[in-house]
Amino acid sequence: MPTQPTFFQPPSDEIPKILLPDPARIFLIRAERFDLLAENHSLGEWLAFLGRLSRAQHQALQDMTEVALPDQDALELASAHAIPPISVASFKLPPAWRDVLRQFANDLLPDAPVGARDTLDSLLVTSTEELQRLGEMLLTGEPKSLEDMTRLPFIAAALQVVFTGLASQLDASKMPLMEARSVCPCCGSLPVVSVIRADGPAGNPRYAHCTLCNTEWNIPRATCVACGEEEKLALHEIDGDDGIARAESCEACHSYLKIIYQSKGAIVDPIADDLASVALDMLVDDAGFERSGPNLLLIGAGGDNVDLK
Ligand SMILES: [Zn+2]
Ligand SMILES: [Zn+2]
């Protein structure tokens, strides 16, 4: 067996190794994709709500007061040691994230489904200290209670806005990929899915998509995103669907992650298309594989018992 040559091989020069998020478009495209996916879908009501959430994230990002990156010395140090410059393990959450949360909670409240309305109401009166605890828990820890679980998707949505804004200010040309390709080179989070792109350089390169900051990084095709294995992979799909989402499972580490095929849809979005294909998660879970990276908007709903009415 080869000793992981492809996994650590630098990507070819023509393919950008890191694609930073475009703050003017990322959440807007996501909102449009959720709107489209909500039509004629058994989870349509929930997907439509997530479309409104994405639109509120877009507005909050446009209105967000500037959040500063670490200083130049810290960025250079991170680059030299191949450490994510805005690592979730060490980056101090700026107070602006709570303003982002309050803004979109207010935006969403009038049209929110009943269950979400109660959660949004409670978040608007949650103390600064408690919000800080929830924010830090999302980035570094495990939820402690059912109440935490219902609030975390909204906490995650606010932190996605802040970390996307931060990542978009970085200079991708000065950043290395992480030695472990399973983590985001900007923030150190796990990928939500990988995407086979059809809109960029020839050869349809694959990029992992960060579940938090929306950065994408190049991953060789036909390698396990979690462990780098090349031999023991299998693809799973739902018979007769549109072919946009497949799951790549790995017998070496017993994990799976979905692949989203951009060529199969006019617009696809990693987070929206992932949530619209939860049936595929159930299929692969049943086959005994554990998902290697989370979709932060699904925390608390449960991967295999989605009840969002
Ligand atoms: Zn990231
Ligand atoms: Zn693996």
mmCIF file of C-alpha atoms and ligand atoms in Angstrom:
data_model
loop_
_atom_site.group_PDB
_atom_site.id
_atom_site.type_symbol
_atom_site.label_atom_id
_atom_site.label_comp_id
_atom_site.label_asym_id
_atom_site.label_seq_id
_atom_site.Cartn_x
_atom_site.Cartn_y
_atom_site.Cartn_z
ATOM 1 C CA MET A 1 0.000 0.000 0.000
ATOM 2 C CA PRO A 2 1.360 3.483 -0.813
ATOM 3 C CA THR A 3 2.387 5.480 2.248
ATOM 4 C CA GLN A 4 -0.122 8.280 1.779
ATOM 5 C CA PRO A 5 1.675 9.969 -1.149
ATOM 6 C CA THR A 6 -1.424 11.533 -2.644
ATOM 7 C CA PHE A 7 -2.702 12.811 0.669
ATOM 8 C CA PHE A 8 0.369 14.922 1.359
ATOM 9 C CA GLN A 9 1.081 15.810 -2.249
ATOM 10 C CA PRO A 10 0.894 19.565 -2.798
ATOM 11 C CA PRO A 11 -1.923 20.522 -5.121
ATOM 12 C CA SER A 12 -0.972 21.526 -8.648
ATOM 13 C CA ASP A 13 -0.092 25.165 -9.213
ATOM 14 C CA GLU A 14 -3.172 25.929 -11.282
ATOM 15 C CA ILE A 15 -5.555 24.934 -8.516
ATOM 16 C CA PRO A 16 -5.912 27.417 -5.660
ATOM 17 C CA LYS A 17 -5.309 25.464 -2.478
ATOM 18 C CA ILE A 18 -7.553 27.684 -0.348
ATOM 19 C CA LEU A 19 -10.695 29.566 -1.391
ATOM 20 C CA LEU A 20 -11.845 32.194 1.104
ATOM 21 C CA PRO A 21 -15.552 33.026 1.419
ATOM 22 C CA ASP A 22 -17.046 36.009 -0.432
ATOM 23 C CA PRO A 23 -18.884 37.930 2.296
ATOM 24 C CA ALA A 24 -21.134 39.703 -0.226
ATOM 25 C CA ARG A 25 -22.551 36.477 -1.663
ATOM 26 C CA ILE A 26 -22.023 33.386 0.464
ATOM 27 C CA PHE A 27 -25.143 33.558 2.640
ATOM 28 C CA LEU A 28 -27.266 35.018 -0.157
ATOM 29 C CA ILE A 29 -26.513 32.094 -2.473
ATOM 30 C CA ARG A 30 -27.261 29.753 0.438
ATOM 31 C CA ALA A 31 -30.613 31.455 1.041
ATOM 32 C CA GLU A 32 -31.578 31.091 -2.614
ATOM 33 C CA ARG A 33 -30.579 27.447 -2.585
ATOM 34 C CA PHE A 34 -32.637 26.750 0.566
ATOM 35 C CA ASP A 35 -35.635 28.472 -1.078
ATOM 36 C CA LEU A 36 -35.342 26.223 -4.108
ATOM 37 C CA LEU A 37 -34.764 23.043 -2.101
ATOM 38 C CA ALA A 38 -37.783 23.807 0.115
ATOM 39 C CA GLU A 39 -40.148 23.400 -2.845
ATOM 40 C CA ASN A 40 -41.706 19.930 -2.909
ATOM 41 C CA HIS A 41 -39.488 18.616 -0.095
ATOM 42 C CA SER A 42 -40.797 16.627 2.860
ATOM 43 C CA LEU A 43 -38.793 18.974 5.119
ATOM 44 C CA GLY A 44 -39.836 22.019 3.081
ATOM 45 C CA GLU A 45 -41.039 24.127 5.986
ATOM 46 C CA TRP A 46 -37.763 23.698 7.838
ATOM 47 C CA LEU A 47 -35.630 24.318 4.731
ATOM 48 C CA ALA A 48 -37.630 27.470 3.967
ATOM 49 C CA PHE A 49 -36.985 28.699 7.515
ATOM 50 C CA LEU A 50 -33.257 28.036 7.045
ATOM 51 C CA GLY A 51 -33.484 30.094 3.849
ATOM 52 C CA ARG A 52 -34.780 32.993 5.929
ATOM 53 C CA LEU A 53 -32.047 32.319 8.490
ATOM 54 C CA SER A 54 -29.376 32.462 5.754
ATOM 55 C CA ARG A 55 -30.823 35.741 4.461
ATOM 56 C CA ALA A 56 -30.703 37.139 8.014
ATOM 57 C CA GLN A 57 -27.077 35.947 8.274
ATOM 58 C CA HIS A 58 -26.322 37.800 5.040
ATOM 59 C CA GLN A 59 -27.825 41.018 6.364
ATOM 60 C CA ALA A 60 -26.072 40.661 9.715
ATOM 61 C CA LEU A 61 -22.720 40.189 7.966
ATOM 62 C CA GLN A 62 -23.247 43.311 5.832
ATOM 63 C CA ASP A 63 -24.138 45.310 8.961
ATOM 64 C CA MET A 64 -21.515 43.817 11.287
ATOM 65 C CA THR A 65 -19.094 46.232 12.909
ATOM 66 C CA GLU A 66 -15.581 45.377 11.831
ATOM 67 C CA VAL A 67 -14.115 42.450 13.717
ATOM 68 C CA ALA A 68 -10.338 42.583 13.837
ATOM 69 C CA LEU A 69 -8.058 39.756 12.798
ATOM 70 C CA PRO A 70 -5.094 38.883 15.020
ATOM 71 C CA ASP A 71 -2.170 41.289 14.418
ATOM 72 C CA GLN A 72 0.404 40.775 11.681
ATOM 73 C CA ASP A 73 2.957 39.105 13.964
ATOM 74 C CA ALA A 74 0.396 36.602 15.169
ATOM 75 C CA LEU A 75 -0.699 35.851 11.588
ATOM 76 C CA GLU A 76 2.903 35.271 10.492
ATOM 77 C CA LEU A 77 3.566 33.043 13.484
ATOM 78 C CA ALA A 78 0.448 30.994 12.738
ATOM 79 C CA SER A 79 1.509 30.643 9.105
ATOM 80 C CA ALA A 80 5.077 29.618 10.025
ATOM 81 C CA HIS A 81 3.816 26.894 12.359
ATOM 82 C CA ALA A 82 0.864 25.847 10.161
ATOM 83 C CA ILE A 83 -1.649 26.754 12.845
ATOM 84 C CA PRO A 84 -5.087 28.070 11.820
ATOM 85 C CA PRO A 85 -4.859 31.902 12.248
ATOM 86 C CA ILE A 86 -8.367 32.215 13.709
ATOM 87 C CA SER A 87 -8.362 28.869 15.488
ATOM 88 C CA VAL A 88 -11.569 28.072 17.352
ATOM 89 C CA ALA A 89 -9.351 26.630 20.081
ATOM 90 C CA SER A 90 -7.774 29.976 20.915
ATOM 91 C CA PHE A 91 -9.514 32.882 19.168
ATOM 92 C CA LYS A 92 -11.225 35.141 21.691
ATOM 93 C CA LEU A 93 -14.819 35.683 20.652
ATOM 94 C CA PRO A 94 -15.388 39.385 19.911
ATOM 95 C CA PRO A 95 -18.463 41.003 21.550
ATOM 96 C CA ALA A 96 -19.857 41.718 18.049
ATOM 97 C CA TRP A 97 -21.053 38.120 17.758
ATOM 98 C CA ARG A 98 -23.780 38.738 20.330
ATOM 99 C CA ASP A 99 -25.016 41.767 18.370
ATOM 100 C CA VAL A 100 -25.150 39.591 15.260
ATOM 101 C CA LEU A 101 -27.207 37.009 17.157
ATOM 102 C CA ARG A 102 -29.649 39.609 18.484
ATOM 103 C CA GLN A 103 -30.040 41.226 15.074
ATOM 104 C CA PHE A 104 -30.997 38.085 13.268
ATOM 105 C CA ALA A 105 -33.097 36.767 16.149
ATOM 106 C CA ASN A 106 -35.163 39.955 15.816
ATOM 107 C CA ASP A 107 -35.269 39.597 12.012
ATOM 108 C CA LEU A 108 -36.452 35.984 12.198
ATOM 109 C CA LEU A 109 -38.965 36.188 15.025
ATOM 110 C CA PRO A 110 -42.044 37.393 13.090
ATOM 111 C CA ASP A 111 -42.039 34.422 10.659
ATOM 112 C CA ALA A 112 -40.399 31.743 12.775
ATOM 113 C CA PRO A 113 -42.095 28.368 13.383
ATOM 114 C CA VAL A 114 -43.508 28.089 16.915
ATOM 115 C CA GLY A 115 -40.672 26.026 18.415
ATOM 116 C CA ALA A 116 -37.994 28.267 16.957
ATOM 117 C CA ARG A 117 -39.878 31.374 18.113
ATOM 118 C CA ASP A 118 -39.652 30.296 21.754
ATOM 119 C CA THR A 119 -35.928 29.658 21.381
ATOM 120 C CA LEU A 120 -35.334 33.004 19.639
ATOM 121 C CA ASP A 121 -37.387 34.802 22.302
ATOM 122 C CA SER A 122 -35.309 33.238 25.036
ATOM 123 C CA LEU A 123 -32.042 34.088 23.286
ATOM 124 C CA LEU A 124 -33.043 37.765 23.176
ATOM 125 C CA VAL A 125 -33.231 37.873 26.973
ATOM 126 C CA THR A 126 -30.268 35.599 27.681
ATOM 127 C CA SER A 127 -27.505 37.289 29.683
ATOM 128 C CA THR A 128 -24.162 38.206 28.139
ATOM 129 C CA GLU A 129 -22.386 35.677 30.361
ATOM 130 C CA GLU A 130 -24.721 32.862 29.375
ATOM 131 C CA LEU A 131 -24.386 33.689 25.665
ATOM 132 C CA GLN A 132 -20.629 33.687 26.056
ATOM 133 C CA ARG A 133 -20.832 30.252 27.676
ATOM 134 C CA LEU A 134 -22.957 28.949 24.797
ATOM 135 C CA GLY A 135 -20.610 30.455 22.195
ATOM 136 C CA GLU A 136 -17.553 28.892 23.778
ATOM 137 C CA MET A 137 -19.366 25.575 24.188
ATOM 138 C CA LEU A 138 -20.195 25.516 20.516
ATOM 139 C CA LEU A 139 -16.585 26.129 19.522
ATOM 140 C CA THR A 140 -14.843 23.868 21.965
ATOM 141 C CA GLY A 141 -17.159 21.662 23.986
ATOM 142 C CA GLU A 142 -20.138 19.412 24.163
ATOM 143 C CA PRO A 143 -23.694 20.633 24.800
ATOM 144 C CA LYS A 144 -24.706 20.138 28.410
ATOM 145 C CA SER A 145 -28.506 20.015 28.218
ATOM 146 C CA LEU A 146 -31.477 19.732 25.904
ATOM 147 C CA GLU A 147 -32.082 23.462 26.272
ATOM 148 C CA ASP A 148 -28.522 24.119 25.111
ATOM 149 C CA MET A 149 -29.141 21.855 22.119
ATOM 150 C CA THR A 150 -32.159 23.842 20.925
ATOM 151 C CA ARG A 151 -30.235 27.110 21.143
ATOM 152 C CA LEU A 152 -26.985 25.980 19.558
ATOM 153 C CA PRO A 153 -28.043 26.136 15.877
ATOM 154 C CA PHE A 154 -28.728 29.861 16.339
ATOM 155 C CA ILE A 155 -25.495 30.364 18.283
ATOM 156 C CA ALA A 156 -23.748 28.542 15.421
ATOM 157 C CA ALA A 157 -25.454 30.729 12.816
ATOM 158 C CA ALA A 158 -24.187 33.880 14.580
ATOM 159 C CA LEU A 159 -20.664 32.492 14.864
ATOM 160 C CA GLN A 160 -20.741 31.496 11.175
ATOM 161 C CA VAL A 161 -21.354 35.165 10.356
ATOM 162 C CA VAL A 162 -18.431 36.349 12.497
ATOM 163 C CA PHE A 163 -15.940 33.678 11.396
ATOM 164 C CA THR A 164 -16.933 34.088 7.736
ATOM 165 C CA GLY A 165 -16.305 37.832 8.060
ATOM 166 C CA LEU A 166 -12.924 37.135 9.657
ATOM 167 C CA ALA A 167 -11.866 34.474 7.133
ATOM 168 C CA SER A 168 -12.750 36.745 4.219
ATOM 169 C CA GLN A 169 -10.151 39.265 5.435
ATOM 170 C CA LEU A 170 -7.269 36.742 5.450
ATOM 171 C CA ASP A 171 -4.702 36.413 2.661
ATOM 172 C CA ALA A 172 -5.037 32.900 1.237
ATOM 173 C CA SER A 173 -1.696 33.176 -0.586
ATOM 174 C CA LYS A 174 0.133 33.402 2.745
ATOM 175 C CA MET A 175 -1.628 30.468 4.378
ATOM 176 C CA PRO A 176 -0.500 26.853 4.328
ATOM 177 C CA LEU A 177 -2.851 23.893 4.282
ATOM 178 C CA MET A 178 -2.903 22.019 7.568
ATOM 179 C CA GLU A 179 -0.892 18.813 7.677
ATOM 180 C CA ALA A 180 -4.114 17.100 8.711
ATOM 181 C CA ARG A 181 -6.275 17.881 5.696
ATOM 182 C CA SER A 182 -9.338 17.133 7.791
ATOM 183 C CA VAL A 183 -9.324 20.601 9.407
ATOM 184 C CA CYS A 184 -9.953 24.095 8.078
ATOM 185 C CA PRO A 185 -6.753 26.072 7.448
ATOM 186 C CA CYS A 186 -8.447 29.267 8.712
ATOM 187 C CA CYS A 187 -10.312 28.239 11.857
ATOM 188 C CA GLY A 188 -9.446 24.593 12.508
ATOM 189 C CA SER A 189 -13.069 23.359 12.310
ATOM 190 C CA LEU A 190 -14.132 20.211 10.489
ATOM 191 C CA PRO A 191 -15.653 20.246 7.016
ATOM 192 C CA VAL A 192 -19.414 19.900 6.585
ATOM 193 C CA VAL A 193 -19.041 18.221 3.158
ATOM 194 C CA SER A 194 -16.646 18.274 0.248
ATOM 195 C CA VAL A 195 -17.631 19.724 -3.113
ATOM 196 C CA ILE A 196 -16.544 18.583 -6.571
ATOM 197 C CA ARG A 197 -16.410 21.922 -8.333
ATOM 198 C CA ALA A 198 -17.429 22.465 -11.917
ATOM 199 C CA ASP A 199 -17.038 26.247 -12.085
ATOM 200 C CA GLY A 200 -13.286 26.601 -11.617
ATOM 201 C CA PRO A 201 -10.106 25.178 -13.066
ATOM 202 C CA ALA A 202 -10.235 22.182 -15.358
ATOM 203 C CA GLY A 203 -10.233 18.750 -13.819
ATOM 204 C CA ASN A 204 -13.130 19.331 -11.411
ATOM 205 C CA PRO A 205 -11.070 19.675 -8.224
ATOM 206 C CA ARG A 206 -12.494 18.767 -4.855
ATOM 207 C CA TYR A 207 -12.663 21.157 -1.929
ATOM 208 C CA ALA A 208 -13.643 20.520 1.675
ATOM 209 C CA HIS A 209 -16.028 23.205 2.979
ATOM 210 C CA CYS A 210 -15.618 24.502 6.538
ATOM 211 C CA THR A 211 -18.732 24.069 8.646
ATOM 212 C CA LEU A 212 -18.011 27.323 10.499
ATOM 213 C CA CYS A 213 -16.134 29.931 8.413
ATOM 214 C CA ASN A 214 -17.099 28.811 4.883
ATOM 215 C CA THR A 215 -13.480 28.539 3.749
ATOM 216 C CA GLU A 216 -12.790 25.807 1.191
ATOM 217 C CA TRP A 217 -9.561 23.870 0.894
ATOM 218 C CA ASN A 218 -8.300 21.495 -1.746
ATOM 219 C CA ILE A 219 -8.568 17.775 -1.014
ATOM 220 C CA PRO A 220 -7.403 15.115 -3.458
ATOM 221 C CA ARG A 221 -10.297 13.156 -4.915
ATOM 222 C CA ALA A 222 -10.813 9.576 -3.760
ATOM 223 C CA THR A 223 -9.148 10.034 -0.394
ATOM 224 C CA CYS A 224 -10.935 9.886 2.949
ATOM 225 C CA VAL A 225 -11.275 13.491 4.164
ATOM 226 C CA ALA A 226 -10.968 12.350 7.784
ATOM 227 C CA CYS A 227 -7.937 10.020 7.655
ATOM 228 C CA GLY A 228 -6.395 10.182 4.170
ATOM 229 C CA GLU A 229 -7.102 6.535 3.313
ATOM 230 C CA GLU A 230 -7.307 5.823 -0.423
ATOM 231 C CA GLU A 231 -8.130 2.136 -0.692
ATOM 232 C CA LYS A 232 -11.092 1.359 1.531
ATOM 233 C CA LEU A 233 -13.583 3.913 0.245
ATOM 234 C CA ALA A 234 -17.120 3.401 -1.001
ATOM 235 C CA LEU A 235 -19.742 5.752 -2.413
ATOM 236 C CA HIS A 236 -23.374 5.628 -1.295
ATOM 237 C CA GLU A 237 -26.337 7.293 -2.928
ATOM 238 C CA ILE A 238 -30.111 7.277 -2.826
ATOM 239 C CA ASP A 239 -31.431 5.427 -5.867
ATOM 240 C CA GLY A 240 -33.219 7.679 -8.303
ATOM 241 C CA ASP A 241 -32.370 11.025 -6.720
ATOM 242 C CA ASP A 242 -30.815 14.003 -8.524
ATOM 243 C CA GLY A 243 -27.227 12.804 -7.954
ATOM 244 C CA ILE A 244 -26.141 16.026 -6.232
ATOM 245 C CA ALA A 245 -25.189 14.392 -2.913
ATOM 246 C CA ARG A 246 -23.307 11.139 -2.386
ATOM 247 C CA ALA A 247 -21.651 9.865 0.753
ATOM 248 C CA GLU A 248 -18.040 8.679 0.749
ATOM 249 C CA SER A 249 -17.460 6.129 3.512
ATOM 250 C CA CYS A 250 -14.129 4.827 4.741
ATOM 251 C CA GLU A 251 -13.587 1.343 6.170
ATOM 252 C CA ALA A 252 -10.277 2.437 7.703
ATOM 253 C CA CYS A 253 -11.744 5.011 10.117
ATOM 254 C CA HIS A 254 -15.457 4.054 9.853
ATOM 255 C CA SER A 255 -16.453 7.602 9.017
ATOM 256 C CA TYR A 256 -18.225 9.186 6.095
ATOM 257 C CA LEU A 257 -18.663 12.636 4.629
ATOM 258 C CA LYS A 258 -20.893 13.706 1.788
ATOM 259 C CA ILE A 259 -19.650 14.870 -1.569
ATOM 260 C CA ILE A 260 -21.736 17.539 -3.314
ATOM 261 C CA TYR A 261 -21.449 17.536 -7.107
ATOM 262 C CA GLN A 262 -21.665 21.063 -8.456
ATOM 263 C CA SER A 263 -22.092 19.815 -12.025
ATOM 264 C CA LYS A 264 -25.432 18.230 -11.098
ATOM 265 C CA GLY A 265 -27.188 21.445 -10.094
ATOM 266 C CA ALA A 266 -27.331 24.999 -11.415
ATOM 267 C CA ILE A 267 -26.515 26.292 -7.955
ATOM 268 C CA VAL A 268 -25.540 24.043 -5.094
ATOM 269 C CA ASP A 269 -24.617 25.060 -1.597
ATOM 270 C CA PRO A 270 -22.620 22.827 0.757
ATOM 271 C CA ILE A 271 -24.705 23.514 3.844
ATOM 272 C CA ALA A 272 -28.126 23.645 2.192
ATOM 273 C CA ASP A 273 -27.611 20.589 -0.014
ATOM 274 C CA ASP A 274 -26.267 18.692 2.967
ATOM 275 C CA LEU A 275 -29.415 19.401 4.994
ATOM 276 C CA ALA A 276 -31.727 18.607 2.083
ATOM 277 C CA SER A 277 -30.158 15.136 1.861
ATOM 278 C CA VAL A 278 -30.558 13.903 5.444
ATOM 279 C CA ALA A 279 -32.071 10.692 4.024
ATOM 280 C CA LEU A 280 -28.592 9.855 2.765
ATOM 281 C CA ASP A 281 -27.186 10.325 6.297
ATOM 282 C CA MET A 282 -29.711 7.809 7.596
ATOM 283 C CA LEU A 283 -28.709 5.319 4.912
ATOM 284 C CA VAL A 284 -24.993 5.572 5.716
ATOM 285 C CA ASP A 285 -25.571 5.665 9.493
ATOM 286 C CA ASP A 286 -27.518 2.419 9.129
ATOM 287 C CA ALA A 287 -24.539 0.927 7.288
ATOM 288 C CA GLY A 288 -22.437 1.603 10.418
ATOM 289 C CA PHE A 289 -20.486 4.738 9.506
ATOM 290 C CA GLU A 290 -20.234 7.852 11.645
ATOM 291 C CA ARG A 291 -20.270 11.257 10.054
ATOM 292 C CA SER A 292 -16.844 12.928 10.354
ATOM 293 C CA GLY A 293 -17.879 16.606 10.292
ATOM 294 C CA PRO A 294 -21.011 18.336 11.625
ATOM 295 C CA ASN A 295 -23.563 20.597 10.006
ATOM 296 C CA LEU A 296 -23.866 23.209 12.738
ATOM 297 C CA LEU A 297 -27.417 24.140 11.749
ATOM 298 C CA LEU A 298 -28.551 20.612 12.610
ATOM 299 C CA ILE A 299 -27.253 20.404 16.180
ATOM 300 C CA GLY A 300 -30.098 19.475 18.467
ATOM 301 C CA ALA A 301 -32.318 18.130 15.706
ATOM 302 C CA GLY A 302 -30.433 14.838 15.776
ATOM 303 C CA GLY A 303 -28.854 13.340 12.692
ATOM 304 C CA ASP A 304 -31.243 10.413 12.336
ATOM 305 C CA ASN A 305 -34.427 11.525 14.050
ATOM 306 C CA VAL A 306 -35.172 14.843 12.456
ATOM 307 C CA ASP A 307 -38.389 16.247 13.886
ATOM 308 C CA LEU A 308 -38.656 19.834 12.875
ATOM 309 C CA LYS A 309 -42.353 20.447 12.503
HETATM 310 ZN ZN ZN B 1 -13.049 27.409 8.964
HETATM 311 ZN ZN ZN B 2 -10.983 7.354 6.823
#
